[in-house]
Short mmCIF file of C-alpha atoms in Angstrom, two decimals:
data_model
loop_
_atom_site.label_atom_id
_atom_site.label_comp_id
_atom_site.label_asym_id
_atom_site.label_seq_id
_atom_site.Cartn_x
_atom_site.Cartn_y
_atom_site.Cartn_z
CA MET A 1 134.22 112.05 142.58
CA TYR A 2 133.44 108.70 144.03
CA ILE A 3 132.97 105.78 141.77
CA ALA A 4 131.16 102.44 143.33
CA CYS A 5 132.51 99.03 143.20
CA PHE A 6 130.45 95.73 144.12
CA ASP A 7 131.84 92.01 143.22
CA LEU A 8 128.99 89.82 141.45
CA GLU A 9 128.08 86.88 143.20
CA GLY A 10 126.72 86.66 146.71
CA VAL A 11 126.35 90.69 146.11
CA PHE A 12 123.41 90.64 143.41
CA THR A 13 123.60 86.68 141.97
CA PRO A 14 123.39 83.41 143.33
CA GLU A 15 126.78 81.64 142.85
CA VAL A 16 127.08 80.00 139.85
CA TRP A 17 129.18 76.93 140.23
CA ILE A 18 126.67 75.60 142.68
CA GLU A 19 124.25 75.89 140.48
CA VAL A 20 125.73 74.24 137.95
CA SER A 21 127.14 71.55 139.74
CA ASN A 22 122.89 71.29 141.17
CA SER A 23 121.99 71.17 137.50
CA THR A 24 124.49 69.07 135.86
CA GLY A 25 124.39 66.78 139.56
CA ILE A 26 129.08 66.92 139.49
CA ASP A 27 128.78 67.22 143.19
CA GLU A 28 132.67 67.95 142.80
CA LEU A 29 131.81 71.23 140.91
CA LYS A 30 130.87 73.08 145.09
CA LEU A 31 134.61 72.70 145.94
CA THR A 32 135.88 75.61 146.75
CA THR A 33 138.70 77.03 147.58
CA ARG A 34 138.10 77.05 151.56
CA ASP A 35 138.33 72.71 150.58
CA ILE A 36 141.12 73.50 147.41
CA SER A 37 142.77 76.34 148.60
CA ASP A 38 145.41 77.05 144.71
CA TYR A 39 143.15 78.44 142.35
CA ASP A 40 144.53 76.97 140.06
CA VAL A 41 144.15 73.36 140.78
CA LEU A 42 140.32 73.92 141.51
CA MET A 43 139.84 75.50 138.37
CA LYS A 44 141.22 73.06 136.31
CA ASN A 45 139.26 70.56 138.13
CA ARG A 46 136.13 72.33 137.44
CA ILE A 47 137.62 72.06 133.89
CA ASP A 48 139.39 68.20 134.06
CA LEU A 49 134.78 67.58 135.74
CA LEU A 50 133.21 69.59 132.11
CA LYS A 51 135.02 67.38 129.73
CA LYS A 52 134.91 64.53 131.68
CA TYR A 53 131.24 64.84 131.98
CA HIS A 54 131.34 66.74 128.12
CA VAL A 55 129.40 69.77 130.46
CA THR A 56 129.56 72.75 127.27
CA LEU A 57 129.62 76.17 127.61
CA LYS A 58 126.24 76.34 126.31
CA GLU A 59 124.75 74.06 128.44
CA ILE A 60 126.67 76.45 131.50
CA GLN A 61 125.66 79.35 130.20
CA GLU A 62 122.15 77.26 130.01
CA VAL A 63 122.23 77.15 133.66
CA ILE A 64 123.76 80.54 134.31
CA MET A 65 120.35 82.35 132.00
CA ASN A 66 118.38 80.13 134.03
CA MET A 67 119.37 81.59 137.66
CA LYS A 68 117.59 84.52 139.15
CA LEU A 69 119.22 87.61 141.18
CA LEU A 70 118.98 88.33 144.27
CA PRO A 71 115.67 89.52 145.58
CA GLY A 72 116.34 93.39 145.07
CA ALA A 73 119.42 93.54 143.83
CA LYS A 74 118.16 95.04 139.94
CA LYS A 75 115.70 97.89 142.05
CA PHE A 76 119.38 98.31 144.41
CA LEU A 77 121.85 98.73 141.37
CA ASP A 78 118.42 101.06 139.46
CA GLU A 79 118.20 103.62 142.56
CA ILE A 80 122.28 103.44 142.64
CA ARG A 81 123.12 104.30 139.44
CA PRO A 82 122.07 107.67 138.76
CA ILE A 83 123.37 109.37 142.58
CA VAL A 84 126.97 106.48 142.14
CA GLN A 85 129.48 105.51 139.40
CA VAL A 86 128.84 101.72 139.40
CA ALA A 87 131.10 99.34 138.97
CA ILE A 88 131.28 95.78 138.51
CA LEU A 89 134.51 93.84 139.32
CA THR A 90 134.64 89.93 139.53
CA ASP A 91 137.14 86.93 139.51
CA SER A 92 134.27 84.91 137.44
CA PHE A 93 134.19 84.81 133.48
CA MET A 94 132.56 87.04 131.02
CA GLU A 95 131.41 84.09 129.04
CA PHE A 96 129.60 83.26 132.68
CA VAL A 97 128.84 87.09 134.09
CA ASP A 98 127.40 87.55 130.77
CA PRO A 99 123.88 86.73 131.35
CA PHE A 100 123.63 88.24 134.70
CA LEU A 101 124.64 91.63 132.93
CA LYS A 102 122.14 91.70 130.38
CA LYS A 103 119.91 90.90 134.04
CA LEU A 104 121.87 94.04 135.57
CA GLY A 105 121.72 96.79 133.01
CA TYR A 106 124.64 96.69 131.66
CA PRO A 107 126.26 97.80 134.75
CA VAL A 108 130.74 98.37 133.21
CA CYS A 109 132.19 94.84 134.22
CA PHE A 110 135.67 94.39 135.03
CA CYS A 111 137.04 90.34 135.25
CA HIS A 112 138.21 87.17 132.95
CA SER A 113 137.61 85.66 130.19
CA LEU A 114 137.83 82.02 129.57
CA GLU A 115 139.63 79.41 126.08
CA ILE A 116 136.46 77.84 124.28
CA GLY A 117 137.50 74.02 122.32
CA LYS A 118 135.85 73.29 118.76
CA LYS A 119 132.96 71.03 120.78
CA GLY A 120 132.68 74.32 122.70
CA LEU A 121 134.23 72.68 125.91
CA ILE A 122 135.65 75.08 128.44
CA THR A 123 139.99 74.12 127.22
CA ASN A 124 141.49 76.56 129.74
CA TYR A 125 140.94 79.77 131.32
CA LYS A 126 142.46 83.00 130.99
CA ILE A 127 143.44 85.99 134.51
CA ARG A 128 143.82 89.43 133.31
CA ILE A 129 145.05 90.20 135.49
CA GLU A 130 146.52 88.69 137.96
CA ASP A 131 145.38 90.59 142.15
CA MET A 132 142.42 92.51 139.62
CA LYS A 133 139.92 94.04 141.92
CA ARG A 134 143.11 95.67 144.59
CA GLN A 135 144.72 96.39 141.09
CA THR A 136 141.52 97.68 139.76
CA ILE A 137 140.46 99.94 142.64
CA LEU A 138 144.30 101.33 142.13
CA ALA A 139 144.24 101.95 138.09
CA LEU A 140 140.44 103.96 139.50
CA LYS A 141 143.10 105.76 142.09
CA SER A 142 145.27 106.70 139.43
CA LEU A 143 142.28 108.70 138.32
CA ASN A 144 141.96 110.14 141.35
CA TYR A 145 138.64 108.60 141.76
CA GLU A 146 137.50 107.73 145.48
CA ILE A 147 136.46 104.39 146.54
CA ILE A 148 133.27 102.53 147.95
CA ALA A 149 134.25 98.62 147.68
CA THR A 150 131.61 96.21 148.93
CA GLY A 151 132.10 92.23 148.46
CA ASP A 152 130.32 89.93 150.06
CA SER A 153 134.54 87.40 151.33
CA TYR A 154 138.22 86.67 151.80
CA ASN A 155 138.89 87.50 148.01
CA ASP A 156 137.53 90.97 148.00
CA VAL A 157 139.41 92.12 151.61
CA PRO A 158 141.88 93.29 149.01
CA MET A 159 139.45 95.02 147.33
CA LEU A 160 137.90 95.96 150.74
CA HIS A 161 141.70 96.77 152.05
CA GLU A 162 142.40 98.79 149.20
CA ALA A 163 139.51 101.37 148.60
CA ASP A 164 138.15 104.43 150.28
CA HIS A 165 135.94 102.76 152.20
CA GLY A 166 134.86 99.40 152.44
CA ILE A 167 131.80 97.48 153.27
CA PHE A 168 130.58 93.63 153.42
CA PHE A 169 128.15 91.87 151.82
CA ARG A 170 126.30 89.17 153.41
CA PRO A 171 129.65 87.18 154.64
CA PRO A 172 130.30 84.75 156.22
CA ASN A 173 130.37 85.13 160.16
CA LYS A 174 134.19 83.81 160.42
CA VAL A 175 135.12 86.92 157.93
CA ILE A 176 132.66 89.11 160.21
CA ASP A 177 135.05 88.76 163.02
CA GLU A 178 138.06 88.60 161.02
CA PHE A 179 138.03 91.55 159.11
CA PRO A 180 136.12 93.64 162.76
CA GLN A 181 136.70 96.92 160.55
CA PHE A 182 134.37 96.38 158.04
CA PRO A 183 130.37 97.36 158.24
CA VAL A 184 128.42 95.07 157.02
CA ALA A 185 125.43 95.49 154.92
CA LYS A 186 122.71 92.10 155.34
CA GLU A 187 120.16 93.21 153.74
CA TYR A 188 120.33 95.86 150.19
CA PRO A 189 119.01 99.25 151.62
CA GLU A 190 121.16 98.54 154.61
CA LEU A 191 123.86 98.35 151.70
CA LYS A 192 122.46 101.54 150.31
CA ARG A 193 122.59 103.97 153.13
CA LEU A 194 126.30 102.65 154.41
CA ILE A 195 127.30 104.50 150.46
CA PHE A 196 125.03 107.12 151.47
CA ASN A 197 126.57 108.02 153.99
CA TYR A 198 130.31 108.38 152.09
CA LEU A 199 129.08 110.08 150.28
CA GLY A 200 128.17 113.21 152.28
CA MET B 1 139.57 91.44 126.49
CA TYR B 2 138.47 94.15 124.60
CA ILE B 3 136.17 97.86 126.91
CA ALA B 4 134.61 100.06 123.65
CA CYS B 5 135.67 103.83 125.23
CA PHE B 6 133.55 106.86 123.49
CA ASP B 7 132.96 110.22 123.86
CA LEU B 8 129.85 111.56 124.79
CA GLU B 9 128.57 115.28 122.78
CA GLY B 10 128.60 114.21 119.36
CA VAL B 11 129.26 111.47 119.62
CA PHE B 12 125.35 110.30 121.13
CA THR B 13 123.96 114.04 122.29
CA PRO B 14 124.26 117.70 120.88
CA GLU B 15 126.55 119.87 122.56
CA VAL B 16 125.93 121.48 125.58
CA TRP B 17 127.27 124.85 125.08
CA ILE B 18 125.08 125.10 122.26
CA GLU B 19 122.07 123.80 123.35
CA VAL B 20 121.83 126.04 126.36
CA SER B 21 123.55 129.52 124.42
CA ASN B 22 119.94 128.30 122.03
CA SER B 23 118.02 128.53 125.07
CA THR B 24 119.07 131.38 127.54
CA GLY B 25 119.81 133.67 124.30
CA ILE B 26 123.23 133.70 125.69
CA ASP B 27 125.10 134.39 122.60
CA GLU B 28 128.18 134.81 123.82
CA LEU B 29 128.18 131.01 124.83
CA LYS B 30 128.96 129.50 121.64
CA LEU B 31 132.07 130.20 121.73
CA THR B 32 134.55 126.75 122.07
CA THR B 33 138.08 126.32 122.09
CA ARG B 34 138.33 126.97 118.65
CA ASP B 35 137.92 130.49 119.77
CA ILE B 36 139.54 130.60 123.10
CA SER B 37 142.08 128.70 123.16
CA ASP B 38 142.72 128.41 126.59
CA TYR B 39 140.42 126.06 128.10
CA ASP B 40 140.67 127.41 131.43
CA VAL B 41 139.67 131.74 130.22
CA LEU B 42 136.87 129.79 128.47
CA MET B 43 135.68 128.18 130.67
CA LYS B 44 136.05 131.14 133.69
CA ASN B 45 134.20 133.14 131.06
CA ARG B 46 131.23 130.46 130.82
CA ILE B 47 131.01 130.69 134.55
CA ASP B 48 130.96 135.06 134.64
CA LEU B 49 128.11 135.37 131.74
CA LEU B 50 126.08 132.79 133.48
CA LYS B 51 127.04 134.60 136.42
CA LYS B 52 126.02 138.00 134.54
CA TYR B 53 122.02 136.55 133.51
CA HIS B 54 121.86 134.40 136.23
CA VAL B 55 121.34 131.18 134.94
CA THR B 56 121.49 128.07 137.54
CA LEU B 57 122.39 124.96 137.29
CA LYS B 58 119.29 123.81 137.90
CA GLU B 59 117.74 126.17 134.43
CA ILE B 60 120.81 124.52 132.38
CA GLN B 61 120.00 120.97 133.65
CA GLU B 62 116.14 122.01 132.20
CA VAL B 63 117.96 123.12 128.97
CA ILE B 64 119.60 119.59 129.46
CA MET B 65 116.63 117.53 129.99
CA ASN B 66 114.69 118.04 127.36
CA MET B 67 118.12 117.70 125.16
CA LYS B 68 117.58 115.29 122.94
CA LEU B 69 120.20 112.06 122.31
CA LEU B 70 120.90 111.78 118.64
CA PRO B 71 118.88 110.08 115.96
CA GLY B 72 120.38 105.91 116.27
CA ALA B 73 122.72 106.75 119.68
CA LYS B 74 120.94 104.51 122.25
CA LYS B 75 120.03 101.86 119.27
CA PHE B 76 123.36 101.59 119.03
CA LEU B 77 124.86 101.57 122.36
CA ASP B 78 121.70 99.12 122.87
CA GLU B 79 123.24 96.66 120.90
CA ILE B 80 126.75 97.20 120.83
CA ARG B 81 127.03 96.62 125.55
CA PRO B 82 125.91 92.62 125.13
CA ILE B 83 129.02 92.44 122.84
CA VAL B 84 131.42 94.58 124.34
CA GLN B 85 132.19 96.56 128.11
CA VAL B 86 131.48 99.65 126.72
CA ALA B 87 132.44 103.77 129.12
CA ILE B 88 131.84 106.69 128.52
CA LEU B 89 134.98 108.98 129.07
CA THR B 90 133.42 112.54 128.38
CA ASP B 91 135.95 116.35 129.51
CA SER B 92 131.33 117.63 130.22
CA PHE B 93 130.78 117.77 133.78
CA MET B 94 128.61 115.57 136.22
CA GLU B 95 125.97 117.75 136.57
CA PHE B 96 125.29 118.39 133.30
CA VAL B 97 125.64 114.48 131.30
CA ASP B 98 123.70 113.38 134.55
CA PRO B 99 120.33 113.21 131.83
CA PHE B 100 121.95 110.98 129.02
CA LEU B 101 123.44 108.67 131.14
CA LYS B 102 120.06 107.73 132.51
CA LYS B 103 118.67 108.25 128.53
CA LEU B 104 121.60 106.50 127.57
CA GLY B 105 121.18 103.70 129.81
CA TYR B 106 123.31 104.43 132.31
CA PRO B 107 127.28 103.76 130.97
CA VAL B 108 129.67 104.31 132.99
CA CYS B 109 130.77 107.66 132.90
CA PHE B 110 134.59 108.63 133.35
CA CYS B 111 133.78 113.02 133.59
CA HIS B 112 134.57 116.00 134.89
CA SER B 113 132.64 118.35 138.69
CA LEU B 114 131.25 121.67 138.88
CA GLU B 115 131.30 123.52 142.22
CA ILE B 116 127.70 124.76 143.12
CA GLY B 117 127.40 128.65 145.28
CA LYS B 118 124.43 128.95 147.42
CA LYS B 119 122.08 130.57 145.88
CA GLY B 120 122.34 127.42 142.83
CA LEU B 121 124.99 129.63 140.34
CA ILE B 122 127.88 127.53 139.03
CA THR B 123 130.57 129.09 140.72
CA ASN B 124 133.37 126.77 139.82
CA TYR B 125 135.17 123.66 138.06
CA LYS B 126 136.54 120.77 139.06
CA ILE B 127 138.45 118.66 136.43
CA ARG B 128 138.99 115.43 138.02
CA ILE B 129 142.83 114.78 136.62
CA GLU B 130 144.19 116.25 133.34
CA ASP B 131 144.36 113.96 129.85
CA MET B 132 141.32 112.08 131.87
CA LYS B 133 140.62 111.17 128.52
CA ARG B 134 143.97 109.63 127.48
CA GLN B 135 144.51 108.87 130.99
CA THR B 136 142.24 106.63 131.16
CA ILE B 137 142.61 104.29 128.56
CA LEU B 138 145.93 104.25 129.94
CA ALA B 139 144.26 102.99 133.42
CA LEU B 140 142.00 100.41 131.35
CA LYS B 141 145.47 99.34 129.14
CA SER B 142 147.42 98.72 132.79
CA LEU B 143 144.81 96.03 133.66
CA ASN B 144 145.08 94.29 130.50
CA TYR B 145 142.25 95.70 128.31
CA GLU B 146 142.66 96.53 124.76
CA ILE B 147 140.86 99.44 123.20
CA ILE B 148 139.36 101.26 120.63
CA ALA B 149 137.98 104.22 121.30
CA THR B 150 136.08 106.69 119.76
CA GLY B 151 135.26 109.83 119.52
CA ASP B 152 134.56 113.19 117.42
CA SER B 153 136.96 115.61 117.43
CA TYR B 154 140.60 117.47 118.52
CA ASN B 155 140.13 116.71 122.16
CA ASP B 156 139.52 113.25 121.15
CA VAL B 157 142.76 113.08 119.31
CA PRO B 158 145.06 111.32 122.43
CA MET B 159 142.97 109.20 123.37
CA LEU B 160 142.50 107.43 119.91
CA HIS B 161 146.00 107.17 119.94
CA GLU B 162 147.12 105.85 122.77
CA ALA B 163 144.29 103.72 122.28
CA ASP B 164 144.77 99.88 121.29
CA HIS B 165 141.68 100.95 117.71
CA GLY B 166 140.84 104.98 117.27
CA ILE B 167 137.70 105.87 115.28
CA PHE B 168 136.15 109.05 114.39
CA PHE B 169 132.55 109.27 114.59
CA ARG B 170 131.64 112.67 111.97
CA PRO B 171 134.94 114.67 112.53
CA PRO B 172 134.76 118.44 111.14
CA ASN B 173 136.59 118.11 107.40
CA LYS B 174 139.57 119.84 108.04
CA VAL B 175 140.36 116.73 111.37
CA ILE B 176 139.78 113.77 108.76
CA ASP B 177 142.42 115.32 106.79
CA GLU B 178 145.54 116.25 109.68
CA PHE B 179 144.09 112.65 111.40
CA PRO B 180 143.68 110.48 108.10
CA GLN B 181 145.30 107.55 110.25
CA PHE B 182 142.07 106.71 112.39
CA PRO B 183 138.88 105.64 110.07
CA VAL B 184 135.70 107.66 110.37
CA ALA B 185 132.43 106.69 111.02
CA LYS B 186 129.70 108.37 109.58
CA GLU B 187 126.49 106.94 111.17
CA TYR B 188 126.26 104.53 113.64
CA PRO B 189 126.11 101.31 111.58
CA GLU B 190 129.06 101.57 110.16
CA LEU B 191 130.86 102.65 113.69
CA LYS B 192 129.22 99.18 114.89
CA ARG B 193 130.96 97.26 111.64
CA LEU B 194 133.96 98.54 112.68
CA ILE B 195 133.79 97.95 116.11
CA PHE B 196 133.25 94.38 114.87
CA ASN B 197 135.62 94.19 112.89
CA TYR B 198 138.01 95.62 115.71
CA LEU B 199 136.54 92.39 117.75
CA GLY B 200 137.02 90.12 115.19
#
């Protein structure tokens, strides 16, 4: 039996921090692990910036609620959920992804969470488990599932490696060059075809 | 972070084999593990009966498609899915539960599967993993989730024991007597209240 696992941002939704940066006008929120390679330093920098500019969780959630899914994402999910079990695996936080899950029809989602202070500001982030995406694949494999995993970038590579079948969806070109072993889908019908082929 | 795990039959849907028995008129399909304690013997007996009376998977699926969810089940799930991650854990088979999952809005479902022969008859059943419900709870706990598990009878007890919080939903009286440590909900609003209390 199969479970199809998907990253969220870049696969079904735009990137949250870019949108928060655009909406708040705080340019430094656009920095990613490509700019600050240590994720903990990056996240603490983001939290400090939000505090400095008094941007509350609620304001961020309003930005996210106004974000649209990538065109075709909901239709794609609606088409595959009757065929194969689906799980979302994202290194984002429940407080952020909730509006997206609602729009996607509440697929199950493995993610992390945030700590919120009295004034509604984000005070810290809580990683539920390190190397979460790969650990989730391992846990599902321990239950005798075969896994088809789809992601869009570097942070998905350990999950794609651990899965029985890994697929890139709209990855940057340098990711394609570096990991030529994974097939690439640029549109949802292609992604659907790849997944259905594995299901046999 | 929490995941709420639910048995399917008895919690959200009526019992499939009873309905199949009623629809086909094959009385012996009503037998359960209370009558034949060895599950393998019971299942092989069911498969033999279906073969003997030429009842195909398709015909069973039609029976299931015409079955209704328990009144209030969908509303209950719609109310809790925005609050906590949900998973269905059932020792039934994907080929049977699919119509129910559709009616429930495709929550993720951990279950088993069937082998189907050329004439559309069920030829065997495949247990994905022994002690599946409890093993799934263990796998989710290994990912640092806290688990609230809800079931209706004996076969759910290992899952309820392994979970951080176990709840019975409409169990037989003798199950209540035998396992007084688990709170009992008889209606969905009660079940919701119990779950929300654990979430804090």
